[in-house]
PDB file of C-alpha atoms in Angstrom:
ATOM      1  CA  ALA A   1      85.868 114.733 104.401  1.00  0.00           C
ATOM      2  CA  GLN A   2      87.756 114.714 108.325  1.00  0.00           C
ATOM      3  CA  SER A   3      90.489 114.679 109.029  1.00  0.00           C
ATOM      4  CA  VAL A   4      93.524 114.851 111.851  1.00  0.00           C
ATOM      5  CA  SER A   5      96.606 116.293 111.708  1.00  0.00           C
ATOM      6  CA  GLN A   6      99.075 115.608 113.642  1.00  0.00           C
ATOM      7  CA  HIS A   7     102.152 118.226 113.089  1.00  0.00           C
ATOM      8  CA  ASN A   8     105.140 116.705 115.217  1.00  0.00           C
ATOM      9  CA  HIS A   9     106.075 113.635 113.407  1.00  0.00           C
ATOM     10  CA  HIS A  10     108.779 112.931 115.275  1.00  0.00           C
ATOM     11  CA  VAL A  11     109.696 113.985 118.607  1.00  0.00           C
ATOM     12  CA  ILE A  12     113.369 113.830 120.077  1.00  0.00           C
ATOM     13  CA  LEU A  13     113.460 114.771 124.524  1.00  0.00           C
ATOM     14  CA  SER A  14     115.005 114.013 126.667  1.00  0.00           C
ATOM     15  CA  GLU A  15     113.904 113.506 131.442  1.00  0.00           C
ATOM     16  CA  ALA A  16     112.496 115.146 133.078  1.00  0.00           C
ATOM     17  CA  ALA A  17     111.230 117.731 129.825  1.00  0.00           C
ATOM     18  CA  SER A  18     107.922 119.426 129.237  1.00  0.00           C
ATOM     19  CA  LEU A  19     105.739 117.405 126.002  1.00  0.00           C
ATOM     20  CA  GLU A  20     103.516 118.751 124.436  1.00  0.00           C
ATOM     21  CA  LEU A  21     102.372 116.752 120.933  1.00  0.00           C
ATOM     22  CA  GLY A  22      99.210 118.461 118.383  1.00  0.00           C
ATOM     23  CA  CYS A  23      96.751 117.424 117.117  1.00  0.00           C
ATOM     24  CA  ASN A  24      94.246 119.544 115.128  1.00  0.00           C
ATOM     25  CA  TYR A  25      90.566 118.094 113.565  1.00  0.00           C
ATOM     26  CA  SER A  26      88.632 119.416 110.538  1.00  0.00           C
ATOM     27  CA  TYR A  27      84.839 117.923 111.239  1.00  0.00           C
ATOM     28  CA  GLY A  28      82.584 121.047 113.660  1.00  0.00           C
ATOM     29  CA  GLY A  29      79.602 118.752 114.694  1.00  0.00           C
ATOM     30  CA  THR A  30      80.528 116.701 117.775  1.00  0.00           C
ATOM     31  CA  VAL A  31      83.404 114.791 118.311  1.00  0.00           C
ATOM     32  CA  ASN A  32      84.875 112.598 120.298  1.00  0.00           C
ATOM     33  CA  LEU A  33      88.053 112.762 120.687  1.00  0.00           C
ATOM     34  CA  PHE A  34      90.867 110.523 121.161  1.00  0.00           C
ATOM     35  CA  TRP A  35      94.211 109.327 121.712  1.00  0.00           C
ATOM     36  CA  TYR A  36      96.695 106.332 121.909  1.00  0.00           C
ATOM     37  CA  VAL A  37      99.987 105.274 122.864  1.00  0.00           C
ATOM     38  CA  GLN A  38     102.105 102.432 121.221  1.00  0.00           C
ATOM     39  CA  TYR A  39     104.347 100.591 122.820  1.00  0.00           C
ATOM     40  CA  PRO A  40     107.234  99.485 121.168  1.00  0.00           C
ATOM     41  CA  GLY A  41     106.468  95.217 120.393  1.00  0.00           C
ATOM     42  CA  GLN A  42     103.323  96.705 122.017  1.00  0.00           C
ATOM     43  CA  HIS A  43      99.137  96.311 121.792  1.00  0.00           C
ATOM     44  CA  LEU A  44      98.405  99.838 120.670  1.00  0.00           C
ATOM     45  CA  GLN A  45      96.606 101.194 123.877  1.00  0.00           C
ATOM     46  CA  LEU A  46      94.014 104.253 124.636  1.00  0.00           C
ATOM     47  CA  LEU A  47      95.605 106.778 127.008  1.00  0.00           C
ATOM     48  CA  LEU A  48      92.589 109.171 127.609  1.00  0.00           C
ATOM     49  CA  LYS A  49      89.477 110.359 126.041  1.00  0.00           C
ATOM     50  CA  TYR A  50      86.872 113.547 125.775  1.00  0.00           C
ATOM     51  CA  PHE A  51      83.151 113.289 125.090  1.00  0.00           C
ATOM     52  CA  SER A  52      81.968 115.949 127.416  1.00  0.00           C
ATOM     53  CA  GLY A  53      81.551 118.087 130.085  1.00  0.00           C
ATOM     54  CA  ASP A  54      85.795 118.941 131.703  1.00  0.00           C
ATOM     55  CA  PRO A  55      88.269 120.040 128.458  1.00  0.00           C
ATOM     56  CA  LEU A  56      90.647 119.150 130.448  1.00  0.00           C
ATOM     57  CA  VAL A  57      90.409 115.391 130.184  1.00  0.00           C
ATOM     58  CA  LYS A  58      93.102 113.442 132.232  1.00  0.00           C
ATOM     59  CA  GLY A  59      94.356 110.609 131.455  1.00  0.00           C
ATOM     60  CA  ILE A  60      97.081 107.426 132.366  1.00  0.00           C
ATOM     61  CA  LYS A  61     100.646 108.114 133.180  1.00  0.00           C
ATOM     62  CA  GLY A  62     100.483 112.119 134.198  1.00  0.00           C
ATOM     63  CA  PHE A  63      98.913 112.285 130.562  1.00  0.00           C
ATOM     64  CA  GLU A  64      96.137 114.760 129.801  1.00  0.00           C
ATOM     65  CA  ALA A  65      94.728 117.076 126.421  1.00  0.00           C
ATOM     66  CA  GLU A  66      92.974 119.591 126.646  1.00  0.00           C
ATOM     67  CA  PHE A  67      89.740 120.272 124.177  1.00  0.00           C
ATOM     68  CA  ILE A  68      89.519 123.809 122.553  1.00  0.00           C
ATOM     69  CA  LYS A  69      86.299 123.756 120.359  1.00  0.00           C
ATOM     70  CA  SER A  70      86.879 127.217 118.984  1.00  0.00           C
ATOM     71  CA  LYS A  71      90.822 125.922 117.529  1.00  0.00           C
ATOM     72  CA  PHE A  72      89.552 122.486 116.589  1.00  0.00           C
ATOM     73  CA  SER A  73      92.825 120.434 119.184  1.00  0.00           C
ATOM     74  CA  PHE A  74      92.666 117.898 121.490  1.00  0.00           C
ATOM     75  CA  ASN A  75      97.109 118.432 122.158  1.00  0.00           C
ATOM     76  CA  LEU A  76      98.023 115.778 124.372  1.00  0.00           C
ATOM     77  CA  ARG A  77     100.486 117.185 127.239  1.00  0.00           C
ATOM     78  CA  LYS A  78     102.913 116.144 130.108  1.00  0.00           C
ATOM     79  CA  PRO A  79     104.725 117.588 132.450  1.00  0.00           C
ATOM     80  CA  SER A  80     108.184 115.892 132.537  1.00  0.00           C
ATOM     81  CA  VAL A  81     108.678 112.474 130.866  1.00  0.00           C
ATOM     82  CA  GLN A  82     109.963 109.683 131.612  1.00  0.00           C
ATOM     83  CA  TRP A  83     111.835 107.305 129.337  1.00  0.00           C
ATOM     84  CA  SER A  84     109.521 104.767 128.824  1.00  0.00           C
ATOM     85  CA  ASP A  85     107.484 106.958 127.352  1.00  0.00           C
ATOM     86  CA  THR A  86     109.625 106.188 124.818  1.00  0.00           C
ATOM     87  CA  ALA A  87     106.324 105.553 122.120  1.00  0.00           C
ATOM     88  CA  GLU A  88     104.100 105.704 119.151  1.00  0.00           C
ATOM     89  CA  TYR A  89     100.784 108.810 119.759  1.00  0.00           C
ATOM     90  CA  PHE A  90      97.916 108.900 117.853  1.00  0.00           C
ATOM     91  CA  CYS A  91      95.381 111.393 117.835  1.00  0.00           C
ATOM     92  CA  ALA A  92      91.662 110.314 116.635  1.00  0.00           C
ATOM     93  CA  VAL A  93      88.945 111.651 115.813  1.00  0.00           C
ATOM     94  CA  ASN A  94      84.729 110.469 116.954  1.00  0.00           C
ATOM     95  CA  ARG A  95      81.969 112.242 115.211  1.00  0.00           C
ATOM     96  CA  GLY A  96      79.187 112.131 117.365  1.00  0.00           C
ATOM     97  CA  GLY A  97      77.827 108.368 118.051  1.00  0.00           C
ATOM     98  CA  SER A  98      79.967 107.074 115.381  1.00  0.00           C
ATOM     99  CA  TYR A  99      82.153 104.295 115.520  1.00  0.00           C
ATOM    100  CA  ILE A 100      84.031 104.732 112.477  1.00  0.00           C
ATOM    101  CA  PRO A 101      87.138 106.920 114.772  1.00  0.00           C
ATOM    102  CA  THR A 102      89.600 108.967 111.855  1.00  0.00           C
ATOM    103  CA  PHE A 103      93.247 108.451 112.900  1.00  0.00           C
ATOM    104  CA  GLY A 104      96.241 110.684 112.703  1.00  0.00           C
ATOM    105  CA  ARG A 105      99.312 109.633 111.149  1.00  0.00           C
ATOM    106  CA  GLY A 106     101.456 109.392 114.738  1.00  0.00           C
ATOM    107  CA  THR A 107     103.760 111.694 116.403  1.00  0.00           C
ATOM    108  CA  SER A 108     107.431 109.463 117.312  1.00  0.00           C
ATOM    109  CA  LEU A 109     108.441 109.946 121.056  1.00  0.00           C
ATOM    110  CA  ILE A 110     111.481 109.523 122.031  1.00  0.00           C
ATOM    111  CA  VAL A 111     113.170 110.347 125.882  1.00  0.00           C
ATOM    112  CA  HIS A 112     116.540 110.034 126.153  1.00  0.00           C
ATOM    113  CA  PRO A 113     117.220 109.238 129.576  1.00  0.00           C
TER     114      PRO A 113
ATOM    115  CA  ASN B   1      91.891  86.866 129.914  1.00  0.00           C
ATOM    116  CA  ALA B   2      93.911  86.778 126.352  1.00  0.00           C
ATOM    117  CA  GLY B   3      93.653  90.379 124.402  1.00  0.00           C
ATOM    118  CA  VAL B   4      93.017  90.290 121.380  1.00  0.00           C
ATOM    119  CA  MET B   5      95.201  88.107 119.396  1.00  0.00           C
ATOM    120  CA  GLN B   6      96.696  88.447 115.706  1.00  0.00           C
ATOM    121  CA  ASN B   7      98.800  86.015 113.841  1.00  0.00           C
ATOM    122  CA  PRO B   8     101.079  85.804 112.508  1.00  0.00           C
ATOM    123  CA  ARG B   9     102.690  88.922 113.813  1.00  0.00           C
ATOM    124  CA  HIS B  10     104.560  89.350 110.795  1.00  0.00           C
ATOM    125  CA  LEU B  11     104.197  88.265 107.163  1.00  0.00           C
ATOM    126  CA  VAL B  12     105.754  88.002 103.693  1.00  0.00           C
ATOM    127  CA  ARG B  13     104.394  87.816 100.489  1.00  0.00           C
ATOM    128  CA  ARG B  14     105.813  88.223  96.803  1.00  0.00           C
ATOM    129  CA  ARG B  15     103.024  89.912  93.942  1.00  0.00           C
ATOM    130  CA  GLY B  16     100.709  87.689  93.212  1.00  0.00           C
ATOM    131  CA  GLN B  17     100.400  85.741  96.420  1.00  0.00           C
ATOM    132  CA  GLU B  18      97.448  86.046  98.524  1.00  0.00           C
ATOM    133  CA  ALA B  19      97.653  86.419 102.114  1.00  0.00           C
ATOM    134  CA  ARG B  20      95.263  85.665 105.032  1.00  0.00           C
ATOM    135  CA  LEU B  21      96.033  87.586 108.309  1.00  0.00           C
ATOM    136  CA  ARG B  22      93.855  86.255 111.479  1.00  0.00           C
ATOM    137  CA  CYS B  23      91.875  88.189 114.649  1.00  0.00           C
ATOM    138  CA  SER B  24      91.685  86.582 117.628  1.00  0.00           C
ATOM    139  CA  PRO B  25      89.270  88.592 119.683  1.00  0.00           C
ATOM    140  CA  MET B  26      88.832  88.898 123.369  1.00  0.00           C
ATOM    141  CA  LYS B  27      86.731  86.299 125.239  1.00  0.00           C
ATOM    142  CA  GLY B  28      83.534  87.010 125.039  1.00  0.00           C
ATOM    143  CA  HIS B  29      83.246  89.320 122.673  1.00  0.00           C
ATOM    144  CA  SER B  30      81.497  89.288 119.819  1.00  0.00           C
ATOM    145  CA  HIS B  31      82.386  92.478 117.443  1.00  0.00           C
ATOM    146  CA  VAL B  32      85.539  93.149 115.568  1.00  0.00           C
ATOM    147  CA  TYR B  33      87.233  95.939 113.702  1.00  0.00           C
ATOM    148  CA  TRP B  34      90.091  96.209 111.215  1.00  0.00           C
ATOM    149  CA  TYR B  35      91.858  98.799 111.221  1.00  0.00           C
ATOM    150  CA  ARG B  36      95.529  99.690 107.956  1.00  0.00           C
ATOM    151  CA  GLN B  37      98.334 101.272 108.262  1.00  0.00           C
ATOM    152  CA  LEU B  38      99.878 103.011 105.520  1.00  0.00           C
ATOM    153  CA  PRO B  39     103.536 103.536 105.928  1.00  0.00           C
ATOM    154  CA  GLU B  40     103.467 107.679 107.381  1.00  0.00           C
ATOM    155  CA  GLU B  41     100.412 107.400 107.747  1.00  0.00           C
ATOM    156  CA  GLY B  42      97.378 106.716 110.355  1.00  0.00           C
ATOM    157  CA  LEU B  43      95.701 103.166 110.980  1.00  0.00           C
ATOM    158  CA  LYS B  44      92.425 103.834 108.587  1.00  0.00           C
ATOM    159  CA  PHE B  45      88.916 101.529 109.074  1.00  0.00           C
ATOM    160  CA  MET B  46      89.125  98.463 107.010  1.00  0.00           C
ATOM    161  CA  VAL B  47      86.106  96.838 107.799  1.00  0.00           C
ATOM    162  CA  TYR B  48      83.017  96.109 111.662  1.00  0.00           C
ATOM    163  CA  LEU B  49      81.877  92.528 111.609  1.00  0.00           C
ATOM    164  CA  GLN B  50      79.661  90.785 114.166  1.00  0.00           C
ATOM    165  CA  LYS B  51      79.801  87.146 114.276  1.00  0.00           C
ATOM    166  CA  GLU B  52      79.064  85.801 110.914  1.00  0.00           C
ATOM    167  CA  ASN B  53      77.527  88.868 109.183  1.00  0.00           C
ATOM    168  CA  ILE B  54      79.309  92.173 107.785  1.00  0.00           C
ATOM    169  CA  ILE B  55      78.297  95.557 109.245  1.00  0.00           C
ATOM    170  CA  ASP B  56      80.072  97.644 107.665  1.00  0.00           C
ATOM    171  CA  GLU B  57      82.513  97.153 105.010  1.00  0.00           C
ATOM    172  CA  SER B  58      83.326 101.269 103.429  1.00  0.00           C
ATOM    173  CA  GLY B  59      87.254 101.333 104.246  1.00  0.00           C
ATOM    174  CA  MET B  60      88.079  98.273 102.051  1.00  0.00           C
ATOM    175  CA  PRO B  61      88.864  98.588  98.842  1.00  0.00           C
ATOM    176  CA  LYS B  62      86.129  96.836  96.832  1.00  0.00           C
ATOM    177  CA  GLU B  63      88.623  94.597  94.650  1.00  0.00           C
ATOM    178  CA  ARG B  64      90.827  91.956  96.366  1.00  0.00           C
ATOM    179  CA  PHE B  65      90.302  92.210  99.524  1.00  0.00           C
ATOM    180  CA  SER B  66      87.991  90.429 102.019  1.00  0.00           C
ATOM    181  CA  ALA B  67      86.683  89.546 105.621  1.00  0.00           C
ATOM    182  CA  GLU B  68      85.187  87.232 107.332  1.00  0.00           C
ATOM    183  CA  PHE B  69      83.976  85.646 110.314  1.00  0.00           C
ATOM    184  CA  PRO B  70      82.986  82.898 111.112  1.00  0.00           C
ATOM    185  CA  LYS B  71      80.436  81.315 114.218  1.00  0.00           C
ATOM    186  CA  GLU B  72      83.678  79.320 114.958  1.00  0.00           C
ATOM    187  CA  GLY B  73      86.880  80.457 115.052  1.00  0.00           C
ATOM    188  CA  PRO B  74      89.088  84.118 114.083  1.00  0.00           C
ATOM    189  CA  SER B  75      87.629  86.966 111.983  1.00  0.00           C
ATOM    190  CA  ILE B  76      89.794  86.764 108.859  1.00  0.00           C
ATOM    191  CA  LEU B  77      91.040  89.637 106.396  1.00  0.00           C
ATOM    192  CA  ARG B  78      92.523  88.289 102.892  1.00  0.00           C
ATOM    193  CA  ILE B  79      93.947  90.017 100.212  1.00  0.00           C
ATOM    194  CA  GLN B  80      94.043  87.719  96.932  1.00  0.00           C
ATOM    195  CA  GLN B  81      96.937  88.664  94.106  1.00  0.00           C
ATOM    196  CA  VAL B  82      98.669  90.793  97.254  1.00  0.00           C
ATOM    197  CA  VAL B  83     100.489  93.985  95.379  1.00  0.00           C
ATOM    198  CA  ARG B  84     104.001  95.869  96.926  1.00  0.00           C
ATOM    199  CA  GLY B  85     101.217  99.027  97.961  1.00  0.00           C
ATOM    200  CA  ASP B  86      98.999  96.443  99.713  1.00  0.00           C
ATOM    201  CA  SER B  87     102.582  96.720 101.789  1.00  0.00           C
ATOM    202  CA  ALA B  88     101.137  97.821 105.568  1.00  0.00           C
ATOM    203  CA  ALA B  89     100.555  97.472 109.604  1.00  0.00           C
ATOM    204  CA  TYR B  90      96.999  95.620 109.424  1.00  0.00           C
ATOM    205  CA  PHE B  91      95.440  95.796 113.216  1.00  0.00           C
ATOM    206  CA  CYS B  92      92.019  94.248 114.585  1.00  0.00           C
ATOM    207  CA  ALA B  93      90.488  95.901 116.995  1.00  0.00           C
ATOM    208  CA  SER B  94      87.058  93.645 119.353  1.00  0.00           C
ATOM    209  CA  SER B  95      84.600  95.091 121.463  1.00  0.00           C
ATOM    210  CA  PRO B  96      81.485  93.058 123.114  1.00  0.00           C
ATOM    211  CA  PHE B  97      79.148  95.558 120.830  1.00  0.00           C
ATOM    212  CA  GLU B  98      79.445  97.851 119.066  1.00  0.00           C
ATOM    213  CA  ALA B  99      81.552 100.330 120.430  1.00  0.00           C
ATOM    214  CA  GLY B 100      83.767 103.450 119.553  1.00  0.00           C
ATOM    215  CA  THR B 101      87.376 103.327 120.011  1.00  0.00           C
ATOM    216  CA  ASP B 102      87.140 104.161 123.741  1.00  0.00           C
ATOM    217  CA  THR B 103      86.077 100.701 124.168  1.00  0.00           C
ATOM    218  CA  GLN B 104      87.603  98.748 121.547  1.00  0.00           C
ATOM    219  CA  TYR B 105      90.206  96.607 122.862  1.00  0.00           C
ATOM    220  CA  PHE B 106      93.090  96.352 119.548  1.00  0.00           C
ATOM    221  CA  GLY B 107      95.908  93.895 119.429  1.00  0.00           C
ATOM    222  CA  PRO B 108      99.669  93.752 118.163  1.00  0.00           C
ATOM    223  CA  GLY B 109      98.869  93.959 114.603  1.00  0.00           C
ATOM    224  CA  THR B 110     100.259  91.993 111.149  1.00  0.00           C
ATOM    225  CA  ARG B 111     102.658  92.843 109.466  1.00  0.00           C
ATOM    226  CA  LEU B 112     102.890  92.323 105.645  1.00  0.00           C
ATOM    227  CA  THR B 113     104.983  92.948 103.194  1.00  0.00           C
ATOM    228  CA  VAL B 114     104.769  92.010  99.992  1.00  0.00           C
ATOM    229  CA  LEU B 115     108.179  91.664  97.570  1.00  0.00           C
TER     230      LEU B 115
END
């Protein structure tokens, strides 16, 4: 069965620190990759996605992620976090062509002002 | 254009009672997906419905859980005879056509607590 691992469950940073959240998946075929964010009390929102092409993907709010096929990874990065980035972050993986995603358990990020 | 609406946002039930969770998709969306998030776990797909049809219920528990999306009105996720293990956040998403998660729009979730 396909699984998605997010290694950091809780991350606490100060403003302006750099962020990297890990995401690894187990499926070996074609995949579509996503990062979602859920701000406190709000809906799940799509941050960025990778389907094909350039493995370095730019998303909203200064986030980016790099797909490294050989490592089955899709880590999320941001060079300088802000207090408003405090949220829950979810990695998700679809097998190519499938609408059924597998989500990681999420990473809770707290940014201190 | 209102987003995906879910109600109630919080629901408390005693063991053995029934829980009804409602999801109103975005205007113009005829496809609805339900997900469950257990504590300390990621979202897990439960069921995919179109108007009046269940397309894929491979993630639904075989007993006590059912879902519908009638021609008129919201989609309903129904849990009969709830048990403590049903306590979770239940999310609904909608899309205008069969879609991967990049074009599914999520609701705020219903947090079910079973006492």
